[in-house]
JSON list of C-alpha atoms and ligand atoms in Angstrom, two decimals:
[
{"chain": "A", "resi": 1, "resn": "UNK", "atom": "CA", "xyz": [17.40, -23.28, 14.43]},
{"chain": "A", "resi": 2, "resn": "UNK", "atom": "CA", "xyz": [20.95, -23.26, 13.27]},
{"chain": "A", "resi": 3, "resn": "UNK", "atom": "CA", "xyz": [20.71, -27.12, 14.13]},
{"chain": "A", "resi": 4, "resn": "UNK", "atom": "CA", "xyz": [18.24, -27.99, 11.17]},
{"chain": "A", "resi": 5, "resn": "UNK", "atom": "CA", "xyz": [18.26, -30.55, 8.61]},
{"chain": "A", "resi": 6, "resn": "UNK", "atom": "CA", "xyz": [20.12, -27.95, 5.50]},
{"chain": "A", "resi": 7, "resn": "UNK", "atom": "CA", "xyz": [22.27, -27.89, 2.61]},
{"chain": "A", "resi": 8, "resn": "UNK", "atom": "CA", "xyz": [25.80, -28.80, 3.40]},
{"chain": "A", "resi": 9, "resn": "UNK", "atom": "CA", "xyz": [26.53, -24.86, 1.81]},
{"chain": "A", "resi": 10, "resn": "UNK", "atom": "CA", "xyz": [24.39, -23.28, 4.47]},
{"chain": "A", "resi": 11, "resn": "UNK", "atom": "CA", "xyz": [25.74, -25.32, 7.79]},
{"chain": "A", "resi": 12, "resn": "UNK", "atom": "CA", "xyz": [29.19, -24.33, 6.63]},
{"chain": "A", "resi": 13, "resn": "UNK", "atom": "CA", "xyz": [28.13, -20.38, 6.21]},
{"chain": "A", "resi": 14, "resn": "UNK", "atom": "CA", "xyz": [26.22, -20.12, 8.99]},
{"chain": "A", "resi": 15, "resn": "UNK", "atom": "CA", "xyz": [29.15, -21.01, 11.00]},
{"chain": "A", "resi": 16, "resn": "UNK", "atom": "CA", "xyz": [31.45, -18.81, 9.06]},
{"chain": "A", "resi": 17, "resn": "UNK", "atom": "CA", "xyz": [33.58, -21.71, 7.63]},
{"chain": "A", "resi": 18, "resn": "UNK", "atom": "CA", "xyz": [33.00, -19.85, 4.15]},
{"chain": "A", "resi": 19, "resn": "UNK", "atom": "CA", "xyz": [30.59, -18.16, 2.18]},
{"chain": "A", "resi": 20, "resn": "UNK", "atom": "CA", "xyz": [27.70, -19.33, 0.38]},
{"chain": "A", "resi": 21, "resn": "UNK", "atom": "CA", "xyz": [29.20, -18.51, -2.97]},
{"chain": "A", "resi": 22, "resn": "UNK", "atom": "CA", "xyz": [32.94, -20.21, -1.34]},
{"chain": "A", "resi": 23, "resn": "UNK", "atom": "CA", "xyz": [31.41, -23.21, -0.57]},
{"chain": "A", "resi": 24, "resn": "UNK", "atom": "CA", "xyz": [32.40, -25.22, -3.79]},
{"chain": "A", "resi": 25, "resn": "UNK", "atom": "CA", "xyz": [35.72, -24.31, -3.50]},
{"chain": "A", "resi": 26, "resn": "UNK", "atom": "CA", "xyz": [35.65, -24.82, -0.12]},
{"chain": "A", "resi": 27, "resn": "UNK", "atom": "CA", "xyz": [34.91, -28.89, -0.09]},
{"chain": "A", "resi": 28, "resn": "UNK", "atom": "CA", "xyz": [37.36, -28.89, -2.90]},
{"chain": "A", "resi": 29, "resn": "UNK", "atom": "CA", "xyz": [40.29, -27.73, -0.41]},
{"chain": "A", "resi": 30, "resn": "UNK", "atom": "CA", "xyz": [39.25, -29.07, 2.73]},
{"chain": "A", "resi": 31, "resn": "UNK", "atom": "CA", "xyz": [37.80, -32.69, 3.85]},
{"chain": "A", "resi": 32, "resn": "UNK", "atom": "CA", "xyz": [34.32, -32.17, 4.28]},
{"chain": "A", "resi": 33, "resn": "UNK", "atom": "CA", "xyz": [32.52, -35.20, 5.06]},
{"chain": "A", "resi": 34, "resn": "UNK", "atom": "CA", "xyz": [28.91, -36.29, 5.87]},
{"chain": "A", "resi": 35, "resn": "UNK", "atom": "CA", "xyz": [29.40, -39.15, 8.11]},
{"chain": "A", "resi": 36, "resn": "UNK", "atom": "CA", "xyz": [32.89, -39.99, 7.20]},
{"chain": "A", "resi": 37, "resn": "UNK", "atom": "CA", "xyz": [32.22, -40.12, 3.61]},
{"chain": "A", "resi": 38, "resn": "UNK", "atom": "CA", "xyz": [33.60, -36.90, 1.50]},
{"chain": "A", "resi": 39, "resn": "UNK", "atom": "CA", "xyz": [31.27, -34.70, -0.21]},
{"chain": "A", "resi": 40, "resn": "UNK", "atom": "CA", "xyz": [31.64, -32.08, -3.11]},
{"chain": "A", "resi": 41, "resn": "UNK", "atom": "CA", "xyz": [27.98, -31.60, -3.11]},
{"chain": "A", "resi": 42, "resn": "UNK", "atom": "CA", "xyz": [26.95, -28.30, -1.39]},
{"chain": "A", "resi": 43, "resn": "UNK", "atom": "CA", "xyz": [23.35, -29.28, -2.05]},
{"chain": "A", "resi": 44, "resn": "UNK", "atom": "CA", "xyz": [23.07, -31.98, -0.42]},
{"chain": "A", "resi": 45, "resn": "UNK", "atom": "CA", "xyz": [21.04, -32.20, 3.11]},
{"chain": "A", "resi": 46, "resn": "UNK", "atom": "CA", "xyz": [22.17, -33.06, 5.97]},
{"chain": "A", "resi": 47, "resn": "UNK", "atom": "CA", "xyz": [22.11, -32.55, 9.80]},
{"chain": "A", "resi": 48, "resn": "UNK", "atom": "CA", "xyz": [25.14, -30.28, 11.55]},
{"chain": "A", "resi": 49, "resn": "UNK", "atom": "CA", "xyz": [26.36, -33.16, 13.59]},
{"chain": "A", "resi": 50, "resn": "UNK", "atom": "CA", "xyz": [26.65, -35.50, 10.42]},
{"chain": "A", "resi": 51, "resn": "UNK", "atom": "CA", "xyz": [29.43, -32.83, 9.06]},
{"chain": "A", "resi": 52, "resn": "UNK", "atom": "CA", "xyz": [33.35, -33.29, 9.84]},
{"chain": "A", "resi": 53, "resn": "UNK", "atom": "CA", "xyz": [36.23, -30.65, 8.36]},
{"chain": "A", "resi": 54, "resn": "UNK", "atom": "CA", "xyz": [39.16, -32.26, 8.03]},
{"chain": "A", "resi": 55, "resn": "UNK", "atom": "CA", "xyz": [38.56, -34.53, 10.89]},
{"chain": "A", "resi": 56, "resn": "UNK", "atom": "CA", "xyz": [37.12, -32.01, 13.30]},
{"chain": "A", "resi": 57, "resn": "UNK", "atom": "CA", "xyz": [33.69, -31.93, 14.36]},
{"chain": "A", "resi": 58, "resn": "UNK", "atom": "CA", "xyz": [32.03, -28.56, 13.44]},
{"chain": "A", "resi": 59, "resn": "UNK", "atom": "CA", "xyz": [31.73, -25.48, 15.51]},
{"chain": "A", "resi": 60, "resn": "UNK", "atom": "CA", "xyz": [28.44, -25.91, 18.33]},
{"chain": "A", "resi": 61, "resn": "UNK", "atom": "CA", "xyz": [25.47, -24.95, 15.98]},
{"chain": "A", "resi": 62, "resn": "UNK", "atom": "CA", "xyz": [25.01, -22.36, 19.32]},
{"chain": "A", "resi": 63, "resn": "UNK", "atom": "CA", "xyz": [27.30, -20.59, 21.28]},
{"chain": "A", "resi": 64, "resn": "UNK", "atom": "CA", "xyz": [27.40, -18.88, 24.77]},
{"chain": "A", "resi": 65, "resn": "UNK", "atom": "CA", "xyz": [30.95, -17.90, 26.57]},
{"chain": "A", "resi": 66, "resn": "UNK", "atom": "CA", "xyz": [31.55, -15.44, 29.11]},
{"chain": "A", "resi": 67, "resn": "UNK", "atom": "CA", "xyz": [34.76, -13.38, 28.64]},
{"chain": "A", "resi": 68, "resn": "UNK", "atom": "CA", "xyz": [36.98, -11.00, 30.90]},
{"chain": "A", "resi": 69, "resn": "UNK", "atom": "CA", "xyz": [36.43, -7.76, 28.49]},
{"chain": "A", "resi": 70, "resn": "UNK", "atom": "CA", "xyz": [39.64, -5.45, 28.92]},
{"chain": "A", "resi": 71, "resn": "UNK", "atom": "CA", "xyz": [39.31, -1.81, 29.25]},
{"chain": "A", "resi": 72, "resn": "UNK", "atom": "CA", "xyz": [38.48, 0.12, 25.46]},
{"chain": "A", "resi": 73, "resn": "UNK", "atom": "CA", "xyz": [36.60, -2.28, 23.75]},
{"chain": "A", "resi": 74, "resn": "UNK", "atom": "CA", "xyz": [32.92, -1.55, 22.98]},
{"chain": "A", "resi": 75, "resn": "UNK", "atom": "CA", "xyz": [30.33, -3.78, 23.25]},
{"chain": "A", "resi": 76, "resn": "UNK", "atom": "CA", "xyz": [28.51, -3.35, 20.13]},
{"chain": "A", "resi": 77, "resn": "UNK", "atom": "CA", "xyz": [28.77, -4.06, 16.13]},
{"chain": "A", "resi": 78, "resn": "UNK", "atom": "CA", "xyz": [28.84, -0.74, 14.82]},
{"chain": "A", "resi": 79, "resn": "UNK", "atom": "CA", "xyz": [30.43, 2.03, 17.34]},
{"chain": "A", "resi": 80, "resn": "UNK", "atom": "CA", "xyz": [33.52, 3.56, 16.53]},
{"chain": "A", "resi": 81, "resn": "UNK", "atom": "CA", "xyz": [36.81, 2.04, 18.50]},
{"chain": "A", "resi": 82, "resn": "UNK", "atom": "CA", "xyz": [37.97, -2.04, 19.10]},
{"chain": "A", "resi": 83, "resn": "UNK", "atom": "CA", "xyz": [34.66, -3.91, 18.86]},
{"chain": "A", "resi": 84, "resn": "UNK", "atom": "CA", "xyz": [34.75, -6.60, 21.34]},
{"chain": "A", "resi": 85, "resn": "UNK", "atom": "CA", "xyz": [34.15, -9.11, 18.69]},
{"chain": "A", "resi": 86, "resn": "UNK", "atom": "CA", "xyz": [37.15, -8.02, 17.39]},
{"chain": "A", "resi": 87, "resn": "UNK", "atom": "CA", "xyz": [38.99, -10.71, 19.90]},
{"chain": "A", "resi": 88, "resn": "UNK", "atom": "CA", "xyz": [36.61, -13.65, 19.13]},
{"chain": "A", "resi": 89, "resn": "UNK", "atom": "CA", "xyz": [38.34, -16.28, 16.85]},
{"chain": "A", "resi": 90, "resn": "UNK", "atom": "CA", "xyz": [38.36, -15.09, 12.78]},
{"chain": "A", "resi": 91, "resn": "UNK", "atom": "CA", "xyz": [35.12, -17.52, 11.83]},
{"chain": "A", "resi": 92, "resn": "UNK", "atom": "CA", "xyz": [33.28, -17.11, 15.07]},
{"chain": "A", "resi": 93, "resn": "UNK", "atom": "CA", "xyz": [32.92, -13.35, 13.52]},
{"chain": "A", "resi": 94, "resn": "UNK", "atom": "CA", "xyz": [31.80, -14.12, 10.29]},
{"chain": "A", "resi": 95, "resn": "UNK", "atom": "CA", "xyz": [29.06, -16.45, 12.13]},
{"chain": "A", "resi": 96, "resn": "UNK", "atom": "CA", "xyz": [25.62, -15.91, 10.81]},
{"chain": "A", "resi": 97, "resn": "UNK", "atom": "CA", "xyz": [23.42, -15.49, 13.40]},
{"chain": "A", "resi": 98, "resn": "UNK", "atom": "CA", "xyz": [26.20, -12.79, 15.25]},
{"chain": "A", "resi": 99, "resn": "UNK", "atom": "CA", "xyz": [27.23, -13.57, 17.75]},
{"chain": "A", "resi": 100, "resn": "UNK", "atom": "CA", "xyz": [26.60, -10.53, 20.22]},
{"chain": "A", "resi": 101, "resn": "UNK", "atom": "CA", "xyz": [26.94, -9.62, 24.07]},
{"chain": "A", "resi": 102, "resn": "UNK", "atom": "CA", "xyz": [24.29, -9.87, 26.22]},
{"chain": "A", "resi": 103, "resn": "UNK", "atom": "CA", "xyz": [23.75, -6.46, 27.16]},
{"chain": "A", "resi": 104, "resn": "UNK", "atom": "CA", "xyz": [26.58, -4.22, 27.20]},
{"chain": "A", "resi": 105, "resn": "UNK", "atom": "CA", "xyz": [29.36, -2.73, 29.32]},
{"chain": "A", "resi": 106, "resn": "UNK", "atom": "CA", "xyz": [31.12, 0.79, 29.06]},
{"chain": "A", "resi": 107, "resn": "UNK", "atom": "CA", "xyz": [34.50, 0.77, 26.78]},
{"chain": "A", "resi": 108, "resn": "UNK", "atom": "CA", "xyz": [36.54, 1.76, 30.04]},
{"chain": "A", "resi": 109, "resn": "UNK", "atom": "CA", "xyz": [34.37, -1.27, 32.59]},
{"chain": "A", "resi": 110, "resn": "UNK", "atom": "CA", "xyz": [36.60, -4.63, 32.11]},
{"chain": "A", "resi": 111, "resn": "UNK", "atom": "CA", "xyz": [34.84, -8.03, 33.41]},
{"chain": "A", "resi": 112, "resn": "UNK", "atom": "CA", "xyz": [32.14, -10.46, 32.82]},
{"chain": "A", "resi": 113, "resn": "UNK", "atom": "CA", "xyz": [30.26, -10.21, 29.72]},
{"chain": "A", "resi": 114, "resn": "UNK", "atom": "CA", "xyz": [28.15, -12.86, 28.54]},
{"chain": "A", "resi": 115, "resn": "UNK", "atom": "CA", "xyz": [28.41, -13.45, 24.42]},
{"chain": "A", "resi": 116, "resn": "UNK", "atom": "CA", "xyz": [25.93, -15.52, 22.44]},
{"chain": "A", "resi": 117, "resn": "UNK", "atom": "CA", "xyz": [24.20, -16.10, 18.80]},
{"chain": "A", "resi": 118, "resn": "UNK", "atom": "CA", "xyz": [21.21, -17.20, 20.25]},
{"chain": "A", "resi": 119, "resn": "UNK", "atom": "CA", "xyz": [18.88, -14.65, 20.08]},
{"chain": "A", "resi": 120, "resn": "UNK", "atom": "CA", "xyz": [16.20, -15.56, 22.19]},
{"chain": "A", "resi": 121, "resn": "UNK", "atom": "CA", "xyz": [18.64, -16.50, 25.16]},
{"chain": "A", "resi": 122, "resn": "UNK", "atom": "CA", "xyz": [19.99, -12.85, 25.26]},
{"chain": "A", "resi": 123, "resn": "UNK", "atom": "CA", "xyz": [16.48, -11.25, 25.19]},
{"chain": "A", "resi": 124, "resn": "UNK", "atom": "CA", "xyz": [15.38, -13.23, 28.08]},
{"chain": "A", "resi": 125, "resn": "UNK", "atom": "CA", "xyz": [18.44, -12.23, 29.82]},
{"chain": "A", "resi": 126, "resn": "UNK", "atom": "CA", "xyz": [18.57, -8.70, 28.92]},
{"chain": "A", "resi": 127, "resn": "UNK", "atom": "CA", "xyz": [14.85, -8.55, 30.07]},
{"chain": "A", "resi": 128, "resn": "UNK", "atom": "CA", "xyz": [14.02, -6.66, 32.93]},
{"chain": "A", "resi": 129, "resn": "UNK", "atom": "CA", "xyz": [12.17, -9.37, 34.54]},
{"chain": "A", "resi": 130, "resn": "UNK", "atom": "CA", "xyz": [15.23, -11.09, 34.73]},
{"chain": "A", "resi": 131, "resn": "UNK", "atom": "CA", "xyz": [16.98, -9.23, 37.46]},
{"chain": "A", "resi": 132, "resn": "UNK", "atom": "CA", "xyz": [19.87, -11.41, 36.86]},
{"chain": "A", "resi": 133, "resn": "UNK", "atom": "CA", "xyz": [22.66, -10.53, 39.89]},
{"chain": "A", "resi": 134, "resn": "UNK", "atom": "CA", "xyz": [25.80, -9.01, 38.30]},
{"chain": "A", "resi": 135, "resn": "UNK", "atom": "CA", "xyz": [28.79, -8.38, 41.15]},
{"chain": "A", "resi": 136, "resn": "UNK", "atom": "CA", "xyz": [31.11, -5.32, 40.64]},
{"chain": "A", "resi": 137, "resn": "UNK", "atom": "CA", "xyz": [34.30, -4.61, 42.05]},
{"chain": "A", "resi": 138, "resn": "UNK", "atom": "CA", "xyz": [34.65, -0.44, 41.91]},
{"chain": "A", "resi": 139, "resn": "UNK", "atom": "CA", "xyz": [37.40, 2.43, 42.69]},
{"chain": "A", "resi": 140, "resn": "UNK", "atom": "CA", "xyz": [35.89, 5.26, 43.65]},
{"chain": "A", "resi": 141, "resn": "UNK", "atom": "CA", "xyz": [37.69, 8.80, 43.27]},
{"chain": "A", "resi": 142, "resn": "UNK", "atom": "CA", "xyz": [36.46, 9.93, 47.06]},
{"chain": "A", "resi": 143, "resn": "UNK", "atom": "CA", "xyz": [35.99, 8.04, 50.23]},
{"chain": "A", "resi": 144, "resn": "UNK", "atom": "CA", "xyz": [32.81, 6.88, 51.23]},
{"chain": "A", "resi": 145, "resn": "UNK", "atom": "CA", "xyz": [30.46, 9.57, 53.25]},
{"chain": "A", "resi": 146, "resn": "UNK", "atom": "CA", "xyz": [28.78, 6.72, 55.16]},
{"chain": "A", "resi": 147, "resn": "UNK", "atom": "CA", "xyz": [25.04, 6.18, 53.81]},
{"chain": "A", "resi": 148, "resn": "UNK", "atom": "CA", "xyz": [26.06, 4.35, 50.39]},
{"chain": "A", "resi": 149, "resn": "UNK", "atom": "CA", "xyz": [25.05, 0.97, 51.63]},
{"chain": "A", "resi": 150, "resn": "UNK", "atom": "CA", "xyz": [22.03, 2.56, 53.44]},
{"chain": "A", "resi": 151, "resn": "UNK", "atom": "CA", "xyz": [20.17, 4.91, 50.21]},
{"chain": "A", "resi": 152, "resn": "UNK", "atom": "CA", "xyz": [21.40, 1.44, 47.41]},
{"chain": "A", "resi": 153, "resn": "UNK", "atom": "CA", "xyz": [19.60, -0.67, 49.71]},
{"chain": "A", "resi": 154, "resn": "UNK", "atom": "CA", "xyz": [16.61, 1.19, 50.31]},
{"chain": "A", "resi": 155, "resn": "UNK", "atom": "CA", "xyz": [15.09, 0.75, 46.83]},
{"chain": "A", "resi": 156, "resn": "UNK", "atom": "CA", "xyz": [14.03, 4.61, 46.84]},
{"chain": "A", "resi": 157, "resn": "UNK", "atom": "CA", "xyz": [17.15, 5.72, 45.16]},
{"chain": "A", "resi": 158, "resn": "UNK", "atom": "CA", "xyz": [15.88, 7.41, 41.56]},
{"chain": "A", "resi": 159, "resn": "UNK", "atom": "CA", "xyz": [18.59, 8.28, 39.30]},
{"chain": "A", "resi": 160, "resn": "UNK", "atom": "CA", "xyz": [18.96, 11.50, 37.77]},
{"chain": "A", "resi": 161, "resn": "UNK", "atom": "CA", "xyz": [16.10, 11.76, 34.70]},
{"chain": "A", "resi": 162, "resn": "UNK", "atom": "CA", "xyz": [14.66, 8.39, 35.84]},
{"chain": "A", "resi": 163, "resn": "UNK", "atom": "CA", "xyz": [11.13, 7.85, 37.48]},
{"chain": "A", "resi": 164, "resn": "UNK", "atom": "CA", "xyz": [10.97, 4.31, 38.49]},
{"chain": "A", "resi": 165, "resn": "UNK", "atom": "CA", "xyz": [13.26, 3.91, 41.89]},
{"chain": "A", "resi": 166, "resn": "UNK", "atom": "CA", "xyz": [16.29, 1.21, 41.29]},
{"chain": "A", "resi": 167, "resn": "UNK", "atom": "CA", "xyz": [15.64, -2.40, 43.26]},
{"chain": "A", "resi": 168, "resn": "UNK", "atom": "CA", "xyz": [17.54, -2.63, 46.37]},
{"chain": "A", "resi": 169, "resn": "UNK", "atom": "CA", "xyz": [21.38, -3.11, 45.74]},
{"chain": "A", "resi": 170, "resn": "UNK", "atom": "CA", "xyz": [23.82, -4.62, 48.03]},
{"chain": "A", "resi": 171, "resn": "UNK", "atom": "CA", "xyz": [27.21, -3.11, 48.87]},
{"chain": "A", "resi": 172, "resn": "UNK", "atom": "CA", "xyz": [30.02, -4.13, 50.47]},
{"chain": "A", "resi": 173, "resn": "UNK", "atom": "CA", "xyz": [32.94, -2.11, 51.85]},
{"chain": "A", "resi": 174, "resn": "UNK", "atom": "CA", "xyz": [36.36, -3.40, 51.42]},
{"chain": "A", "resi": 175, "resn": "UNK", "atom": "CA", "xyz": [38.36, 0.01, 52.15]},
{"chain": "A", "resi": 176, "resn": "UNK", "atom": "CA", "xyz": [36.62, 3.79, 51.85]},
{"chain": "A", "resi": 177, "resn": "UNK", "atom": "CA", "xyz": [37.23, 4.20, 48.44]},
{"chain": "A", "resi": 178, "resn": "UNK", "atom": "CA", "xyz": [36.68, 0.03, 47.22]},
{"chain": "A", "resi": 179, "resn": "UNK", "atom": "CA", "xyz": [33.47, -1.45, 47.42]},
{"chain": "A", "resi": 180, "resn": "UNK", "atom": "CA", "xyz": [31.85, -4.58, 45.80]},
{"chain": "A", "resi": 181, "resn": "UNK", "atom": "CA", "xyz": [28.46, -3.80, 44.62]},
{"chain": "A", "resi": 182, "resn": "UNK", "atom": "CA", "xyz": [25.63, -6.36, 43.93]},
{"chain": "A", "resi": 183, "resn": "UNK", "atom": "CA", "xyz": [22.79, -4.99, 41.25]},
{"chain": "A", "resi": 184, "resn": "UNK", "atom": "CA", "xyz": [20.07, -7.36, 39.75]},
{"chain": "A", "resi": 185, "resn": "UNK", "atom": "CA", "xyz": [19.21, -4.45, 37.19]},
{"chain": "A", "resi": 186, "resn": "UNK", "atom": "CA", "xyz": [21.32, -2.97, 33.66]},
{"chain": "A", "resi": 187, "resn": "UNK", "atom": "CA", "xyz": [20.06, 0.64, 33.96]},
{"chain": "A", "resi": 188, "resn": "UNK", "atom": "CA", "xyz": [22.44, 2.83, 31.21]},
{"chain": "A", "resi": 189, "resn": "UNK", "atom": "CA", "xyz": [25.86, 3.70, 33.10]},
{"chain": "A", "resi": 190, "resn": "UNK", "atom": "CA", "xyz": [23.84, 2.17, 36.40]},
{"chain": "A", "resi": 191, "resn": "UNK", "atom": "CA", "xyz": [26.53, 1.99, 38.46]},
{"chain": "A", "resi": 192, "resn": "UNK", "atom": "CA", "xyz": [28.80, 4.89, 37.96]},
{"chain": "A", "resi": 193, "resn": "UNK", "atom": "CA", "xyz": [25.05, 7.03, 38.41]},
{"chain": "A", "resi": 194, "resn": "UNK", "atom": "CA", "xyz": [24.61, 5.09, 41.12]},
{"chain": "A", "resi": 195, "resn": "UNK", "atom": "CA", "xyz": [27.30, 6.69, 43.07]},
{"chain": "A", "resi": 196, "resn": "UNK", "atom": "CA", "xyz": [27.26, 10.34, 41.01]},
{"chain": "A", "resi": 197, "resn": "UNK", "atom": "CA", "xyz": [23.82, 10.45, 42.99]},
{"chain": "A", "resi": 198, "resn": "UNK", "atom": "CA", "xyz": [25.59, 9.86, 46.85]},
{"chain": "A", "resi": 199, "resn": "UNK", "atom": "CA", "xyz": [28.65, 12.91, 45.44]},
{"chain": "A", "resi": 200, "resn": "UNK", "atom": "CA", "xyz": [31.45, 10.15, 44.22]},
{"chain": "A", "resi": 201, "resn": "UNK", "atom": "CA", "xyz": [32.62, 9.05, 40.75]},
{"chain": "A", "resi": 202, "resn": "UNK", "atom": "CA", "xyz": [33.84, 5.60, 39.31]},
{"chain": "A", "resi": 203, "resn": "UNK", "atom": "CA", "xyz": [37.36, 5.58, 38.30]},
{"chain": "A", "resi": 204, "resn": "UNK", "atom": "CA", "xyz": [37.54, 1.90, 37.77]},
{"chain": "A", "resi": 205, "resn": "UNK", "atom": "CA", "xyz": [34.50, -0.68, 37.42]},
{"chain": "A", "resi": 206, "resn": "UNK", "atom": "CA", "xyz": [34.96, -4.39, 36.88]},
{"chain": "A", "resi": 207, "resn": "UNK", "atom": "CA", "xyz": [32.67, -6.71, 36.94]},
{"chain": "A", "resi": 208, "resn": "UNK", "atom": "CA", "xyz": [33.21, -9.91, 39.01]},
{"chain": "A", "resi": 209, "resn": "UNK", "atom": "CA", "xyz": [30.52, -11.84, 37.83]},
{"chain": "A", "resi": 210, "resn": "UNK", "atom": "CA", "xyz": [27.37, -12.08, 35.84]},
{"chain": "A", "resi": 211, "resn": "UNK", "atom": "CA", "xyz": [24.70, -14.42, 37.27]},
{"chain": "A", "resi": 212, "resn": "UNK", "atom": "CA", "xyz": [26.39, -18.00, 37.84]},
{"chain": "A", "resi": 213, "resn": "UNK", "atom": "CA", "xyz": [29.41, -17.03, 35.48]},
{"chain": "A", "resi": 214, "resn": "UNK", "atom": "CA", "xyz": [32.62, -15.57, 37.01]},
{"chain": "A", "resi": 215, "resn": "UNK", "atom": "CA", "xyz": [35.73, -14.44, 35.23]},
{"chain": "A", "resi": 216, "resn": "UNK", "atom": "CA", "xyz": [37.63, -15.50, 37.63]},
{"chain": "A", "resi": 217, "resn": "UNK", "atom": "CA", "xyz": [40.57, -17.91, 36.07]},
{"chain": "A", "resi": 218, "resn": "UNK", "atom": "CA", "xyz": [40.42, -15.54, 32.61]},
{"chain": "A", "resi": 219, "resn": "UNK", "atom": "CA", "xyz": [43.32, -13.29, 31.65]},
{"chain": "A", "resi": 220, "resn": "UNK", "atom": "CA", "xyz": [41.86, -10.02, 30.15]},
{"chain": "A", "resi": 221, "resn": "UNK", "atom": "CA", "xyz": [40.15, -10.66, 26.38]},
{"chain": "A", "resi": 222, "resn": "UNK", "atom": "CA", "xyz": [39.92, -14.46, 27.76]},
{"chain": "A", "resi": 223, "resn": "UNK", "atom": "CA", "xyz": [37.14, -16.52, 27.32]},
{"chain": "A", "resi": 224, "resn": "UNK", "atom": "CA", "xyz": [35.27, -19.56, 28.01]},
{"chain": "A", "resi": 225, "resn": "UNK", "atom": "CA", "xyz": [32.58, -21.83, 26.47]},
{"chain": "A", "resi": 226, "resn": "UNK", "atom": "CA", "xyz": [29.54, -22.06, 28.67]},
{"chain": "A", "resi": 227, "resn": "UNK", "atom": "CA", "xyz": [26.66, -24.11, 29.40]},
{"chain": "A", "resi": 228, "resn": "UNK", "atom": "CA", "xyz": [23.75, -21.75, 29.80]},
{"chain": "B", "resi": 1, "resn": "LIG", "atom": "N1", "xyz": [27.37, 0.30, 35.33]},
{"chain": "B", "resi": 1, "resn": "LIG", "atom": "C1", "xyz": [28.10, 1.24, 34.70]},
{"chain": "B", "resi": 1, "resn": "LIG", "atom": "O1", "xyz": [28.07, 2.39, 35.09]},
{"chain": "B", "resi": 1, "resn": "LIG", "atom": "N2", "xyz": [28.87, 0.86, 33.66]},
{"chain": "B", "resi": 1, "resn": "LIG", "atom": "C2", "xyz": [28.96, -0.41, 33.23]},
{"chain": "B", "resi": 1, "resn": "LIG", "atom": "O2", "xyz": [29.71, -0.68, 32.29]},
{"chain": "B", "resi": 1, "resn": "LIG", "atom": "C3", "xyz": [28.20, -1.37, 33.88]},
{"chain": "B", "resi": 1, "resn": "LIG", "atom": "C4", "xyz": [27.41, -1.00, 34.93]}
]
């Protein structure tokens, strides 16, 4: 755990204040202190919550925000385009663990996306078992036929390729071409299949909420520090 009794050089990397190989330099040009008292030792041992930076308490030793993801940014740390980590602050990326999102979103779906460097927190939430509710808000390019609400909540629907039916999904008509859609599953492109398989197409998804965590309150590329 990030949280362990370490050298003084590895809390500071791990939390992208510097590199290993900055980290003399580093305590020459800033106040780094172990309980109050400055050190130039990169050595020495301590515990994260003994460590100050000029004053400032360091960065959580773990991190989880949500954040209202704008349209064309990927979710991922290697595809081509804007990677979403791209809007994090400069040493939140150079944090070691990543920090990465907890399952992903399409570069055109804006919303909630949950971000974390704990590891084992985002593979119990990505897990199937899970069946953590996430709440979408989508434009469709066609008015509703009528049965949406009917074949999502039936739990029979089987998307195209797919063997295993999708759980019962909620929907919610707010005019015949918005709906709000409640899924407790992250099947690849789920929702926009969802309604290529009742003869409509997403033009516009956003996602309201994941679980307990809303965006609402965050501008687009906003985020928040969470307790989760
Ligand atoms: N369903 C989709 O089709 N796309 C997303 O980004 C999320 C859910």
């Amino acid at each position: 755990m990030q949280n362990s009794y370490k050298r003084v050089d590895a809390h500071l990397s791990s939390l992208g204040y510097c590199t290993r190989s900055e980290a003399n330099k580093f305590l020459k040009m800033f106040s780094v202190c172990v309980d109050n008292e400055r050190v130039f030792d990169v050595t020495k041992k301590v515990y994260h919550s003994q460590i100050s930076v000029d004053g400032e308490i360091l960065d959580a030793p773990r991190i989880v925000i949500v954040m209202n993801k704008p349209q064309h940014v990927v979710c991922s740390h290697s595809d081509a385009g804007v990677l979403i980590y791209s809007l994090l602050p400069p040493r939140w990326q150079r944090r070691n663990p990543k920090i990465s999102t907890i399952g992903r979103l399409d570069s055109d779906t804006t919303g909630a996306i949950l971000l974390t460097d704990d590891g084992a927190l985002n593979h119990k939430q990505t897990s199937p078992k899970s069946e953590i509710i996430k709440v979408y808000e989508v434009t469709l390019a066609q008015d509703l036929r009528g049965d949406e609400a009917e074949v999502f909540a039936s739990g029979e629907l089987i998307l195209n390729g797919e063997k295993k039916p999708l759980l019962p999904a909620k929907m919610e008509i707010i005019t015949p071409t918005f709906v709000r859609v409640e899924i407790c599953e992250g099947r690849y492109h789920q929702v926009k299949r969802m309604f290529g398989s009742v003869g409509n197409r997403v033009i516009a998804l956003h996602r309201v909420s994941f679980g307990e965590f809303s965006v609402e309150g965050l501008k687009p590329s906003e985020f928040r520090v969470v307790n989760l």
